[in-house]
Amino acid sequence: TVEGAPKQIFPNLEELVSKYEKPGQGLVIHLSNPMMRSGFCPRGRRMKLEMNVYENTNEDYVDILP
């Protein structure tokens, strides 16, 4: 990591990709070595994250929140 940058640990690949998918963001180096999972991440947490991604509207389309 870059000196002074906070260490970030992502519970899954989807959250890591969502962090760096916006234009102008990216990883400085390529990911090459997977890390073994140190703990269990319950599925309920993932469901809560997915539920907060969209704003509820009465339209045919949904607005993605930042």
mmCIF file of C-alpha atoms in Angstrom, residues 4-46:
data_model
loop_
_atom_site.group_PDB
_atom_site.id
_atom_site.type_symbol
_atom_site.label_atom_id
_atom_site.label_comp_id
_atom_site.label_asym_id
_atom_site.label_seq_id
_atom_site.Cartn_x
_atom_site.Cartn_y
_atom_site.Cartn_z
ATOM 1 C CA GLY A 4 -0.030 6.826 4.810
ATOM 2 C CA ALA A 5 -2.971 5.284 2.961
ATOM 3 C CA PRO A 6 -5.436 3.447 5.200
ATOM 4 C CA LYS A 7 -5.643 -0.318 4.762
ATOM 5 C CA GLN A 8 -8.994 -1.416 3.337
ATOM 6 C CA ILE A 9 -10.327 -4.950 3.613
ATOM 7 C CA PHE A 10 -13.298 -5.944 1.473
ATOM 8 C CA PRO A 11 -15.528 -8.877 2.489
ATOM 9 C CA ASN A 12 -16.039 -9.927 -1.133
ATOM 10 C CA LEU A 13 -14.995 -9.192 -4.699
ATOM 11 C CA GLU A 14 -18.223 -7.320 -5.509
ATOM 12 C CA GLU A 15 -17.508 -4.676 -2.869
ATOM 13 C CA LEU A 16 -13.904 -4.278 -4.040
ATOM 14 C CA VAL A 17 -15.014 -3.778 -7.659
ATOM 15 C CA SER A 18 -17.752 -1.315 -6.647
ATOM 16 C CA LYS A 19 -15.141 0.792 -4.829
ATOM 17 C CA TYR A 20 -12.977 1.196 -7.960
ATOM 18 C CA GLU A 21 -15.486 1.069 -10.839
ATOM 19 C CA LYS A 22 -15.985 4.835 -11.158
ATOM 20 C CA PRO A 23 -13.980 6.773 -13.794
ATOM 21 C CA GLY A 24 -10.657 8.101 -12.547
ATOM 22 C CA GLN A 25 -10.367 5.461 -9.841
ATOM 23 C CA GLY A 26 -8.336 2.333 -10.006
ATOM 24 C CA LEU A 27 -5.814 0.074 -8.419
ATOM 25 C CA VAL A 28 -2.160 1.033 -8.641
ATOM 26 C CA ILE A 29 -1.092 -2.586 -9.110
ATOM 27 C CA HIS A 30 -2.766 -5.660 -10.531
ATOM 28 C CA LEU A 31 -4.279 -8.126 -8.093
ATOM 29 C CA SER A 32 -2.455 -11.412 -8.474
ATOM 30 C CA ASN A 33 -2.563 -13.389 -5.226
ATOM 31 C CA PRO A 34 -5.851 -14.216 -3.518
ATOM 32 C CA MET A 35 -6.055 -14.035 0.258
ATOM 33 C CA MET A 36 -7.610 -16.750 2.347
ATOM 34 C CA ARG A 37 -10.782 -15.734 4.157
ATOM 35 C CA SER A 38 -10.079 -15.077 7.821
ATOM 36 C CA GLY A 39 -13.681 -15.073 8.979
ATOM 37 C CA PHE A 40 -17.253 -15.688 7.993
ATOM 38 C CA CYS A 41 -19.281 -12.922 6.335
ATOM 39 C CA PRO A 42 -23.005 -13.618 6.799
ATOM 40 C CA ARG A 43 -25.243 -13.390 3.747
ATOM 41 C CA GLY A 44 -27.572 -10.961 5.521
ATOM 42 C CA ARG A 45 -24.958 -8.208 5.359
ATOM 43 C CA ARG A 46 -24.690 -8.592 1.599
#
